[in-house]
PDB file of N, CA and C in Angstrom:
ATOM      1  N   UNK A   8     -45.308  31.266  43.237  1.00 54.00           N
ATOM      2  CA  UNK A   8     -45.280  32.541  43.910  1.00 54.00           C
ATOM      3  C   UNK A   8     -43.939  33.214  43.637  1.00 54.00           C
ATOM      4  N   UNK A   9     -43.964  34.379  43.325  1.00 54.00           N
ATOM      5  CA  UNK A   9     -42.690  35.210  43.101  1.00 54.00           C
ATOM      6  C   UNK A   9     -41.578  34.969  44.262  1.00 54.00           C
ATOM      7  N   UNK A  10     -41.760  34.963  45.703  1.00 56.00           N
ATOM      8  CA  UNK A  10     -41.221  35.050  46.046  1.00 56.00           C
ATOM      9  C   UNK A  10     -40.322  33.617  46.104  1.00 56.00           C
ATOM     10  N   UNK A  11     -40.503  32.698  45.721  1.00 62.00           N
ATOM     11  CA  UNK A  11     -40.189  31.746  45.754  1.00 62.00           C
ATOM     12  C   UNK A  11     -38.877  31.181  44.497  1.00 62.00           C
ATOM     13  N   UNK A  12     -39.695  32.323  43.720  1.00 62.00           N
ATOM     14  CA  UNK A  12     -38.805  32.510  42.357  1.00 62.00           C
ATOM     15  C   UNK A  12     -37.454  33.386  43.084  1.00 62.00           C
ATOM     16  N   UNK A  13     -37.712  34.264  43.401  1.00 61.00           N
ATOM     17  CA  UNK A  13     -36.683  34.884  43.848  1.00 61.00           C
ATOM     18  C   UNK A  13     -35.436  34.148  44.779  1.00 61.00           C
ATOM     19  N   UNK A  14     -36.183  32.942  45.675  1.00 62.00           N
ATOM     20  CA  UNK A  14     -35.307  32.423  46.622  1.00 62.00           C
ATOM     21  C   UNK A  14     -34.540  31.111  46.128  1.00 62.00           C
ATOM     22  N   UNK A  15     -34.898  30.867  44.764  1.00 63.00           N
ATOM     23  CA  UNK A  15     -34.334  29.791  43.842  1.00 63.00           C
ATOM     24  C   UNK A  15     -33.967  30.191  42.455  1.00 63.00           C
ATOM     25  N   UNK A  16     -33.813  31.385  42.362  1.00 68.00           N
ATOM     26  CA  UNK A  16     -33.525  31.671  41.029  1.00 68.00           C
ATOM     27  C   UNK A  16     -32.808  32.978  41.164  1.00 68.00           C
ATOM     28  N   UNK A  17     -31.273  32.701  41.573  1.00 70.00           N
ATOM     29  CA  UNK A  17     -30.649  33.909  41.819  1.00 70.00           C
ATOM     30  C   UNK A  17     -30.249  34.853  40.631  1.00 70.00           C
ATOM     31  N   UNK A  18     -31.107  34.634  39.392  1.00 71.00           N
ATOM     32  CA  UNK A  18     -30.815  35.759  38.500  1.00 71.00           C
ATOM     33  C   UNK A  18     -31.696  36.349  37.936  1.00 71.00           C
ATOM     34  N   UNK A  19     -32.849  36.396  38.907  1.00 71.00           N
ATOM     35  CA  UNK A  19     -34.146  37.378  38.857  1.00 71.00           C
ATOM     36  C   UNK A  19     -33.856  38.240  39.961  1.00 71.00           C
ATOM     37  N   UNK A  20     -33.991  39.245  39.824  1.00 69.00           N
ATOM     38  CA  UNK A  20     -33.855  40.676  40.535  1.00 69.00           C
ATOM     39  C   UNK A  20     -35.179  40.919  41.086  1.00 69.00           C
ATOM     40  N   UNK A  21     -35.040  42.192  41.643  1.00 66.00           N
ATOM     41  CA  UNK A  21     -36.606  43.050  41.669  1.00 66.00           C
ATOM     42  C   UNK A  21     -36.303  44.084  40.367  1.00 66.00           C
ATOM     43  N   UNK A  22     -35.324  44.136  39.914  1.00 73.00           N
ATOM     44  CA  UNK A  22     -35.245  44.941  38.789  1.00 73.00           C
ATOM     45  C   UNK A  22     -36.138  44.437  37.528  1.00 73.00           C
ATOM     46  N   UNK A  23     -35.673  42.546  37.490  1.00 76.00           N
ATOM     47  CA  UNK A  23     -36.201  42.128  37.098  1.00 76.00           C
ATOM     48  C   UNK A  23     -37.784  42.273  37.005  1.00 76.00           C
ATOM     49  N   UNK A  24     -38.220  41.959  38.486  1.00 72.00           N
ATOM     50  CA  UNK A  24     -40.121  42.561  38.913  1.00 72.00           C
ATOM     51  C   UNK A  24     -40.373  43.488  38.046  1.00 72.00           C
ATOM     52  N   UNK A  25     -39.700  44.700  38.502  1.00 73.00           N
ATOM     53  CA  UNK A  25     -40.338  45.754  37.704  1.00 73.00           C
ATOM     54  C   UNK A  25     -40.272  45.698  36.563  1.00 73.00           C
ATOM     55  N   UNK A  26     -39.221  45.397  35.615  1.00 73.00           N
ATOM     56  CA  UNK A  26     -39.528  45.307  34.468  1.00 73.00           C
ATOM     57  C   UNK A  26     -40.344  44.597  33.539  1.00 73.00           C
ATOM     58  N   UNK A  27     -40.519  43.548  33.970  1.00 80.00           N
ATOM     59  CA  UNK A  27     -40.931  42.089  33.141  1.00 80.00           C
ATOM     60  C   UNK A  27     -42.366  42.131  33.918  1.00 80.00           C
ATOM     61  N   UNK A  28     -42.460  42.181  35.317  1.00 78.00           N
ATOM     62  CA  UNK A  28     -44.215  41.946  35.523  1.00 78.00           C
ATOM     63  C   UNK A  28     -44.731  43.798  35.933  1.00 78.00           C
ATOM     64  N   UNK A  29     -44.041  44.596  35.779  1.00 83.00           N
ATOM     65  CA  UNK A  29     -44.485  45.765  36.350  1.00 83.00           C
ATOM     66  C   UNK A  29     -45.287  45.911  37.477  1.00 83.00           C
ATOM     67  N   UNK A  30     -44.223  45.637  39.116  1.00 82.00           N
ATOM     68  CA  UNK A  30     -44.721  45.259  40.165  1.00 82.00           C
ATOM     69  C   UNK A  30     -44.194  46.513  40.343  1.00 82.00           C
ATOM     70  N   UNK A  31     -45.584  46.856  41.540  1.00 88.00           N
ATOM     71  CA  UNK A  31     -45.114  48.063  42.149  1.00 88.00           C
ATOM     72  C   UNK A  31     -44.294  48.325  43.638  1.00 88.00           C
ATOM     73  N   UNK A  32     -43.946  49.336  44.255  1.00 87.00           N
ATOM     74  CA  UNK A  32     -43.062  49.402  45.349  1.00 87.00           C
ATOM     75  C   UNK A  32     -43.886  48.852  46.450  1.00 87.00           C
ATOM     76  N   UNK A  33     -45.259  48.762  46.390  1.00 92.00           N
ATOM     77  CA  UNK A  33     -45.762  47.648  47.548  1.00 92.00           C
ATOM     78  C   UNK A  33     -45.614  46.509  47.333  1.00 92.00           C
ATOM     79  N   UNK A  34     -45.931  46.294  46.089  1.00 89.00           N
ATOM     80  CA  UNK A  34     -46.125  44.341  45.797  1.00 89.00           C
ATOM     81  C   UNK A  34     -44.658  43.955  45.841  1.00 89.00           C
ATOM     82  N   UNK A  35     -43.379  44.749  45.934  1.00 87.00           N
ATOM     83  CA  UNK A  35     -42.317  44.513  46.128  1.00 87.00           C
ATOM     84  C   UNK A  35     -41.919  44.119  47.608  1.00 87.00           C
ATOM     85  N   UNK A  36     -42.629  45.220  48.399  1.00 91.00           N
ATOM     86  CA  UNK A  36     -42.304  44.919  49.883  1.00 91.00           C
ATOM     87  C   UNK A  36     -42.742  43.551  50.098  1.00 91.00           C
ATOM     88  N   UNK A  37     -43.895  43.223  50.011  1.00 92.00           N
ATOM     89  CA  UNK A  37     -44.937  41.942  50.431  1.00 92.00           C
ATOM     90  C   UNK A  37     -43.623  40.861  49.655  1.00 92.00           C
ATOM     91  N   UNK A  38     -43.172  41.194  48.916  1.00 88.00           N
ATOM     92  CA  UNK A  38     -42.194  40.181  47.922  1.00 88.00           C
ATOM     93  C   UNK A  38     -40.949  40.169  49.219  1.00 88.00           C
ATOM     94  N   UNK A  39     -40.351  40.898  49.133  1.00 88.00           N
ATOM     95  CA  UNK A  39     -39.686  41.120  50.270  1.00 88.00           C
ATOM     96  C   UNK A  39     -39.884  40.508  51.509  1.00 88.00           C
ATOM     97  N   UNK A  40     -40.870  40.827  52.061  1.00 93.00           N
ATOM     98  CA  UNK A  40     -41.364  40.199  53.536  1.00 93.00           C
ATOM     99  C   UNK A  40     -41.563  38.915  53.166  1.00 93.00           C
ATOM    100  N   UNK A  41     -42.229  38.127  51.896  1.00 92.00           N
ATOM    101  CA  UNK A  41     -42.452  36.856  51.927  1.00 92.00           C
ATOM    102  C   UNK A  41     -40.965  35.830  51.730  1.00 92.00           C
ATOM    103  N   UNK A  42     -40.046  36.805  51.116  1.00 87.00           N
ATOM    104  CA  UNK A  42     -38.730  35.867  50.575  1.00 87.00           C
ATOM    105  C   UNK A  42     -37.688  35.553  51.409  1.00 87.00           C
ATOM    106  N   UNK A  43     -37.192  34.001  51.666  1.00 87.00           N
ATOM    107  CA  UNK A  43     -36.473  34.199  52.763  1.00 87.00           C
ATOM    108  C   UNK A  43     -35.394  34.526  52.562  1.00 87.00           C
ATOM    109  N   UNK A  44     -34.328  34.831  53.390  1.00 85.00           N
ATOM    110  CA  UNK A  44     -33.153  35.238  53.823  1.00 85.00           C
ATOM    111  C   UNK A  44     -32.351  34.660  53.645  1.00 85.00           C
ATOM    112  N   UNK A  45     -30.818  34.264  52.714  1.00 85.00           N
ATOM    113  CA  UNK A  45     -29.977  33.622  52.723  1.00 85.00           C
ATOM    114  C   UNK A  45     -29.678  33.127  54.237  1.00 85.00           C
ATOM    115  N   UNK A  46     -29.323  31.994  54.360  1.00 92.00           N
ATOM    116  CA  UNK A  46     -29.003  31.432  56.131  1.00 92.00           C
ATOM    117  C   UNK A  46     -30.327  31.714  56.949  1.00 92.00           C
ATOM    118  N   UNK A  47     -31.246  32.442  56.325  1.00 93.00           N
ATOM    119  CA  UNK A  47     -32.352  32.596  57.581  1.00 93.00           C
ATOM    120  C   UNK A  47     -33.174  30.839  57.800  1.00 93.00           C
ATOM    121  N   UNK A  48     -33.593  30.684  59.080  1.00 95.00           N
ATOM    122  CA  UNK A  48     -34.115  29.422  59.220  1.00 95.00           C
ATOM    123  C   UNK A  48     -35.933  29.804  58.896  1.00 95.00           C
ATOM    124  N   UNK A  49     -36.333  28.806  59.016  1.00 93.00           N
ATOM    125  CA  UNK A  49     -37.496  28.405  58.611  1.00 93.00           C
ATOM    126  C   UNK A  49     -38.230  29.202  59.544  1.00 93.00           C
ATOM    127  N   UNK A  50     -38.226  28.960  61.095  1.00 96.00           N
ATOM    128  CA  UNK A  50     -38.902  29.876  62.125  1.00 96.00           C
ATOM    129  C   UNK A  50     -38.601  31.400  62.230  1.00 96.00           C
ATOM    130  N   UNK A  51     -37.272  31.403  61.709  1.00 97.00           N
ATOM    131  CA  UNK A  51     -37.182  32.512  62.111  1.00 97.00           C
ATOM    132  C   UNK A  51     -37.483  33.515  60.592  1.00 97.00           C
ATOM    133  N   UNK A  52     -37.677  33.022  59.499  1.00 96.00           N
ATOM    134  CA  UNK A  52     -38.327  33.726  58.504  1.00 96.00           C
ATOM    135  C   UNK A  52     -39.908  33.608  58.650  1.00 96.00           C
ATOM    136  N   UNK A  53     -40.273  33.020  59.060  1.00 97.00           N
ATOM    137  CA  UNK A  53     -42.226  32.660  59.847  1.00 97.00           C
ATOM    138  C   UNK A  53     -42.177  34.141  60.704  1.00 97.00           C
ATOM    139  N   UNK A  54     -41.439  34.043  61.502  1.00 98.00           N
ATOM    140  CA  UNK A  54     -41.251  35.149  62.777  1.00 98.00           C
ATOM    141  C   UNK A  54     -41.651  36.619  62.181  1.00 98.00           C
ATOM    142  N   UNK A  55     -40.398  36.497  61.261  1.00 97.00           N
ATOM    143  CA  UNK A  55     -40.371  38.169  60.366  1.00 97.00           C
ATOM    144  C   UNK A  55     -41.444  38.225  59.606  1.00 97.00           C
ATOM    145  N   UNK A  56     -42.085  37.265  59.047  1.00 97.00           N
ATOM    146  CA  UNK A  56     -43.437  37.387  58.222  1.00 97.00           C
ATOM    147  C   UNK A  56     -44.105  38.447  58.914  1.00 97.00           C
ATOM    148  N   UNK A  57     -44.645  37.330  60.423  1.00 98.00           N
ATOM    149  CA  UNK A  57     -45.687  37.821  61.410  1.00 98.00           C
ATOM    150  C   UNK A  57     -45.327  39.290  62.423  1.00 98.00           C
ATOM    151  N   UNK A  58     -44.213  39.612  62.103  1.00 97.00           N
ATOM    152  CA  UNK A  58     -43.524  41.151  62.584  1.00 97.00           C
ATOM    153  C   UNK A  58     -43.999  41.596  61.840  1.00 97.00           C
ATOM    154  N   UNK A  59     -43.727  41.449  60.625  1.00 97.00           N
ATOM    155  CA  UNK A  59     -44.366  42.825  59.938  1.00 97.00           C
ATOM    156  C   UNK A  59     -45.527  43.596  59.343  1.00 97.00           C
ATOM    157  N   UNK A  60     -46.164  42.976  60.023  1.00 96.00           N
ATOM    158  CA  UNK A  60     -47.599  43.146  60.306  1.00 96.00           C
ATOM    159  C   UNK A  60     -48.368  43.762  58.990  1.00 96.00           C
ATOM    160  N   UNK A  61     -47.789  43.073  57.942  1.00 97.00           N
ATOM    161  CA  UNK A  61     -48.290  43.436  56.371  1.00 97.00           C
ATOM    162  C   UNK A  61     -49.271  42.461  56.507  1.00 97.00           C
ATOM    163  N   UNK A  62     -50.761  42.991  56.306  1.00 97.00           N
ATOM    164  CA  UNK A  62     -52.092  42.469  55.905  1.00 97.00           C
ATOM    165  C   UNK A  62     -51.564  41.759  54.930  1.00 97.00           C
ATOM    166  N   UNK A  63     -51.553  42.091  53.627  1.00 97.00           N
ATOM    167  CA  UNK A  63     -51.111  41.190  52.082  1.00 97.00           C
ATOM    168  C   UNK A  63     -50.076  40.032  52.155  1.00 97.00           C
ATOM    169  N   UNK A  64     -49.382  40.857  53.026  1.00 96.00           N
ATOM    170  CA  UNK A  64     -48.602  39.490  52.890  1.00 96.00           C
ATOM    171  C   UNK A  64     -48.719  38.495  54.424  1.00 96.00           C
ATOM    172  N   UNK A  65     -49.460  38.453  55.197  1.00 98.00           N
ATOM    173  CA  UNK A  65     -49.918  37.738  56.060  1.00 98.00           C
ATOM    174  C   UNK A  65     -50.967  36.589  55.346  1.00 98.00           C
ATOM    175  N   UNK A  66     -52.172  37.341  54.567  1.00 97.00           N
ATOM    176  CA  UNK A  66     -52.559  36.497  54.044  1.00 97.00           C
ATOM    177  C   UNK A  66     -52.283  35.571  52.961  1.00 97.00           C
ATOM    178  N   UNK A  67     -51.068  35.976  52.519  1.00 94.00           N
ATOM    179  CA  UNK A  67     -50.641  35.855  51.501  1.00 94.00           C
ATOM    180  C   UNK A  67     -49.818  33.919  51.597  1.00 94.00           C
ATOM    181  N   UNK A  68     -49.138  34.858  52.978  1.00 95.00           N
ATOM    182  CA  UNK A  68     -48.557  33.519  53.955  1.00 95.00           C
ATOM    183  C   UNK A  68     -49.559  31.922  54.082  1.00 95.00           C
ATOM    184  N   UNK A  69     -50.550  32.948  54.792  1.00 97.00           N
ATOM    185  CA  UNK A  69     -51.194  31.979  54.960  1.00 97.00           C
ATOM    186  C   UNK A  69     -51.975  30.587  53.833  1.00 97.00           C
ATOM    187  N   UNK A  70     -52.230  31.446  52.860  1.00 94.00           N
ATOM    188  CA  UNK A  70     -52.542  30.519  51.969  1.00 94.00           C
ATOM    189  C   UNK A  70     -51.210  29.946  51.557  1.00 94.00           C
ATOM    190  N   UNK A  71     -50.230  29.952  51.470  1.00 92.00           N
ATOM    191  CA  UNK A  71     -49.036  29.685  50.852  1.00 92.00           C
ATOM    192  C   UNK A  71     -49.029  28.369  52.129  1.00 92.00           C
ATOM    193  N   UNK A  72     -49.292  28.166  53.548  1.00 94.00           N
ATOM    194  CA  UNK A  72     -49.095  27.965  54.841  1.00 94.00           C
ATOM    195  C   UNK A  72     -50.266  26.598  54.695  1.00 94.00           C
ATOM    196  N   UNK A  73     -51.747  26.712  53.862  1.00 94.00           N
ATOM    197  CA  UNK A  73     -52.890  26.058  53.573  1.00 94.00           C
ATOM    198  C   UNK A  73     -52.192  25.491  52.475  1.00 94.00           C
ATOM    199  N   UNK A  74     -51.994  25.563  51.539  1.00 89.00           N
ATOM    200  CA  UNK A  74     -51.263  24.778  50.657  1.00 89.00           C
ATOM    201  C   UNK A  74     -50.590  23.406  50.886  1.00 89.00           C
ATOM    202  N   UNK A  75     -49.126  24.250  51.622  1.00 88.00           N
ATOM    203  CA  UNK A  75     -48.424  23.552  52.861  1.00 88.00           C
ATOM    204  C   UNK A  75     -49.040  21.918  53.332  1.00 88.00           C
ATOM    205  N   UNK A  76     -49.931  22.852  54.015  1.00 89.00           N
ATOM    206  CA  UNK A  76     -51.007  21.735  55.071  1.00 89.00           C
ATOM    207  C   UNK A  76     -51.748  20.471  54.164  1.00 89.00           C
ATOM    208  N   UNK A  77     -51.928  20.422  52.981  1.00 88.00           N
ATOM    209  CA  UNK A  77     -52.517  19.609  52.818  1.00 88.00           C
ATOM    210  C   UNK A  77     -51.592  18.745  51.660  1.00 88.00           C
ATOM    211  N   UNK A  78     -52.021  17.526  52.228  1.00 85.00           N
ATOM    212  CA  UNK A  78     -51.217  16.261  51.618  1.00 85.00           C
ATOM    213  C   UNK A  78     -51.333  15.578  50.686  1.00 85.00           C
ATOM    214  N   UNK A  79     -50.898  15.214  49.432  1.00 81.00           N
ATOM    215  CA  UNK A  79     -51.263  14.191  48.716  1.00 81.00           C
ATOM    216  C   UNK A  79     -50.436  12.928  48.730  1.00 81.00           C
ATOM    217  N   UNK A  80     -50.914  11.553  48.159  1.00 80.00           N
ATOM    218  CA  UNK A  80     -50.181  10.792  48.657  1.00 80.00           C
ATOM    219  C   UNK A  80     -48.405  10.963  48.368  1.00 80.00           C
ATOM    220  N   UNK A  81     -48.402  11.113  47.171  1.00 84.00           N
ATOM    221  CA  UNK A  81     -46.740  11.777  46.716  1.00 84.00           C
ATOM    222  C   UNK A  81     -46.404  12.547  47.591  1.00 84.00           C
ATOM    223  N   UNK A  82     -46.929  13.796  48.176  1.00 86.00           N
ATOM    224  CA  UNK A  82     -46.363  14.676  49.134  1.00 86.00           C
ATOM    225  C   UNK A  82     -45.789  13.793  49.872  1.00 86.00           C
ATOM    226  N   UNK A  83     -47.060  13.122  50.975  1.00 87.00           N
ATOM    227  CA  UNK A  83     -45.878  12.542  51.956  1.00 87.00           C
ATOM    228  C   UNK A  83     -44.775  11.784  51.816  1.00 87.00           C
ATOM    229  N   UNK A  84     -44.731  11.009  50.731  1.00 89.00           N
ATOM    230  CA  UNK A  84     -43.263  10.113  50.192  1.00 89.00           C
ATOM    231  C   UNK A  84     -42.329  11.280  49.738  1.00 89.00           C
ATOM    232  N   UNK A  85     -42.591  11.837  49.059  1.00 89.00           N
ATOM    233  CA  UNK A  85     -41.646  13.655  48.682  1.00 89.00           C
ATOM    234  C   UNK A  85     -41.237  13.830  50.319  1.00 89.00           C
ATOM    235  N   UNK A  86     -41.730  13.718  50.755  1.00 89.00           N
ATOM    236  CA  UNK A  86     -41.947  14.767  52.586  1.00 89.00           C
ATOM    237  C   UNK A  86     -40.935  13.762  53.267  1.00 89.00           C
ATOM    238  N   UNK A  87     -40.827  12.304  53.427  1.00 91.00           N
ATOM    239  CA  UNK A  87     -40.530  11.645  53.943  1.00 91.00           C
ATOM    240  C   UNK A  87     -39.261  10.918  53.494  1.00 91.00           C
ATOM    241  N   UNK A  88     -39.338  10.594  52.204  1.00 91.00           N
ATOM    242  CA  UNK A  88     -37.828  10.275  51.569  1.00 91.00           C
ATOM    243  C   UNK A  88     -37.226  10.877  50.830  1.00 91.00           C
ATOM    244  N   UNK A  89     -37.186  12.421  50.562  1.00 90.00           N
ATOM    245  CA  UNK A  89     -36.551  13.632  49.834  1.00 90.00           C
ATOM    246  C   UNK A  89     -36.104  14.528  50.864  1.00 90.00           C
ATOM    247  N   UNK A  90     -37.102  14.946  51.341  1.00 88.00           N
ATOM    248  CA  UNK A  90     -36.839  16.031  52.755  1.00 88.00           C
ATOM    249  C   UNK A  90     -36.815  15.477  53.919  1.00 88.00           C
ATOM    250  N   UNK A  91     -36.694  14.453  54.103  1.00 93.00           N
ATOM    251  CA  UNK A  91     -36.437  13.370  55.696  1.00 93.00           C
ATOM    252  C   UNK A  91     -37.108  14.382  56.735  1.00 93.00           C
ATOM    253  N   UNK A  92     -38.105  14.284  56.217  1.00 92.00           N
ATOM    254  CA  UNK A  92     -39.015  14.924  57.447  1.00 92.00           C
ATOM    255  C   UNK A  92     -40.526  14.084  57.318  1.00 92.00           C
ATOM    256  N   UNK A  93     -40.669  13.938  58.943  1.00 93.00           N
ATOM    257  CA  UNK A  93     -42.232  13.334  59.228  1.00 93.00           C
ATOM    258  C   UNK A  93     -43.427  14.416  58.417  1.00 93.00           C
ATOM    259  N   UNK A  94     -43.793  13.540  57.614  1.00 92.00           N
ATOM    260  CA  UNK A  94     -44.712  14.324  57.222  1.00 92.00           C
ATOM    261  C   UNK A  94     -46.226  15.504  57.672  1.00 92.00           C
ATOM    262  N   UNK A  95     -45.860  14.202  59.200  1.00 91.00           N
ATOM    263  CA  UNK A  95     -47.547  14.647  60.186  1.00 91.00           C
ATOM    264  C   UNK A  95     -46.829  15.666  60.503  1.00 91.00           C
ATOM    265  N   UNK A  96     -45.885  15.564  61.292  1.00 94.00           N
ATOM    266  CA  UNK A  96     -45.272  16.861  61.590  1.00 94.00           C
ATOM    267  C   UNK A  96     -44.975  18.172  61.047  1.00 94.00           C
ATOM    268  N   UNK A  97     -45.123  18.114  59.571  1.00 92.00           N
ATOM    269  CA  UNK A  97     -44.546  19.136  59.029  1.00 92.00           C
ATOM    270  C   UNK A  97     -46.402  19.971  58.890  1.00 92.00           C
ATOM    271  N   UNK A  98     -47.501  18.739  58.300  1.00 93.00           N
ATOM    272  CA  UNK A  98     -48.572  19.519  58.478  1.00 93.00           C
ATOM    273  C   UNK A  98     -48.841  19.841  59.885  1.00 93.00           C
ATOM    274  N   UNK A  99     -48.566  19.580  60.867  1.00 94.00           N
ATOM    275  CA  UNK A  99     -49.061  20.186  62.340  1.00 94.00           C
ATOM    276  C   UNK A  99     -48.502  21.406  61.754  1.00 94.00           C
ATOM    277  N   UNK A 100     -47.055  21.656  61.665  1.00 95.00           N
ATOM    278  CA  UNK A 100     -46.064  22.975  61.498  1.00 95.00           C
ATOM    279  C   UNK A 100     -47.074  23.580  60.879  1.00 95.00           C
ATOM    280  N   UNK A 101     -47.477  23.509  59.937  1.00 95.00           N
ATOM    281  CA  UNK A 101     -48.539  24.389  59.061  1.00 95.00           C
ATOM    282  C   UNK A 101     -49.595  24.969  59.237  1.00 95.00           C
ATOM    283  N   UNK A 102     -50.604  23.728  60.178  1.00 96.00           N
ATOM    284  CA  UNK A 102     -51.492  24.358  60.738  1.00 96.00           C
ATOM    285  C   UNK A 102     -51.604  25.406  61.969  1.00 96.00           C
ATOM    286  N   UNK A 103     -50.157  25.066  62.850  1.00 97.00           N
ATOM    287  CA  UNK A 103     -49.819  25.896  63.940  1.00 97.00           C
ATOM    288  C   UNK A 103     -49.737  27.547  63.391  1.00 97.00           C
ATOM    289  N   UNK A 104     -48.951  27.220  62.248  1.00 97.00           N
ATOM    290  CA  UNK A 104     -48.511  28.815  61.572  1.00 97.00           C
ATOM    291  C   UNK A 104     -49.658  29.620  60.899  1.00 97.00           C
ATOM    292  N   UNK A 105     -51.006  28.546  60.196  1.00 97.00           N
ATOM    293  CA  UNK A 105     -51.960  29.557  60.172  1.00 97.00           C
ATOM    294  C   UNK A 105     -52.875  29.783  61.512  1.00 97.00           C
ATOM    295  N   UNK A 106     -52.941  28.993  62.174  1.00 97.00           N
ATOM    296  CA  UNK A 106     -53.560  30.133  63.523  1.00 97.00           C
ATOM    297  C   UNK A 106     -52.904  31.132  63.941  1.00 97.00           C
ATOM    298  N   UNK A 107     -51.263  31.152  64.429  1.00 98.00           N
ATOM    299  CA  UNK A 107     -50.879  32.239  64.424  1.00 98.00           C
ATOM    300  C   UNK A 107     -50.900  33.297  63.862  1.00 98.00           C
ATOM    301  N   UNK A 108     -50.878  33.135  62.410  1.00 98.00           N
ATOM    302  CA  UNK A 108     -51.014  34.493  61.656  1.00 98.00           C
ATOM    303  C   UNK A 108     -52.318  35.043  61.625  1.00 98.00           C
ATOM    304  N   UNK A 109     -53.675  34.296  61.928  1.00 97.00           N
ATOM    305  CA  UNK A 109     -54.640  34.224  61.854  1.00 97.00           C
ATOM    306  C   UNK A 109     -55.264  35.307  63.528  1.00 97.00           C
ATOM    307  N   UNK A 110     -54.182  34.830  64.548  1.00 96.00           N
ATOM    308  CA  UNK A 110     -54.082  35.708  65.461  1.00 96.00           C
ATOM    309  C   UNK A 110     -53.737  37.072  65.333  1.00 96.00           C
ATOM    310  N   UNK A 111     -52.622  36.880  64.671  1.00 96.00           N
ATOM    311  CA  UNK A 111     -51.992  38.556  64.731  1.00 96.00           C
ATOM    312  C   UNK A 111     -53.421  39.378  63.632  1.00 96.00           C
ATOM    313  N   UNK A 112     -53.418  38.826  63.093  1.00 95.00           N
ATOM    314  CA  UNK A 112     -54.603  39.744  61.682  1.00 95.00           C
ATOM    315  C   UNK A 112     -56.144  39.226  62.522  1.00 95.00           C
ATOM    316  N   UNK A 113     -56.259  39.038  63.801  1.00 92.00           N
ATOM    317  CA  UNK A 113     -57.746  39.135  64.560  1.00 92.00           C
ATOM    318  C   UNK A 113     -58.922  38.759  64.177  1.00 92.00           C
ATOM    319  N   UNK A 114     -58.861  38.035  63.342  1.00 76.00           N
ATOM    320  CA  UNK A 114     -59.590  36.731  62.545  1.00 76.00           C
ATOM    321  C   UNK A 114     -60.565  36.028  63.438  1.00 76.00           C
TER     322      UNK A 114
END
């Protein structure tokens, strides 16, 4: 996902976007709303997703959120001895975040 490119690859621009994939000033915003924030935390970039009440990029979330949620056996060893995080826990996190978004967009 672009935005992801953007939050690990600090020498892609949106200048970059436009030039190289010819994204337009919406698919930029949704890029925007999906990318997190230098220092922003995890909830509180979830938060701003679901503020901004962008259809595209709500759903956009969400599948990104379904992804997330589901495990393979590597995931959870990735999940558990790379990112020292419980793995069950991190899919609850996931599934919690697509009902929510699933709320705000009246699903």
């Amino acid at each position: 996902m672009l935005h992801d490119v953007l939050e690990v690859c600090p020498n892609v621009s949106h200048k970059t976007l436009v030039h190289d994939f010819g994204l337009t000033q919406d698919e930029l915003n949704i890029i925007d709303i999906l990318t997190a924030h230098e220092g922003e935390s995890s909830q509180d970039h979830f938060q701003r997703v679901l503020d901004s009440q962008n259809t595209k990029a709500l759903l956009i979330k969400y599948c990104d959120c379904k992804d997330n949620a589901v495990f393979l056996l590597e995931d959870y060893e990735f999940t558990r001895n790379v990112l020292c995080k419980d793995p069950y826990q991190e899919q609850d996190k996931y599934k919690l975040r697509m009902d929510m978004i699933l709320k705000v967009l009246e699903v």
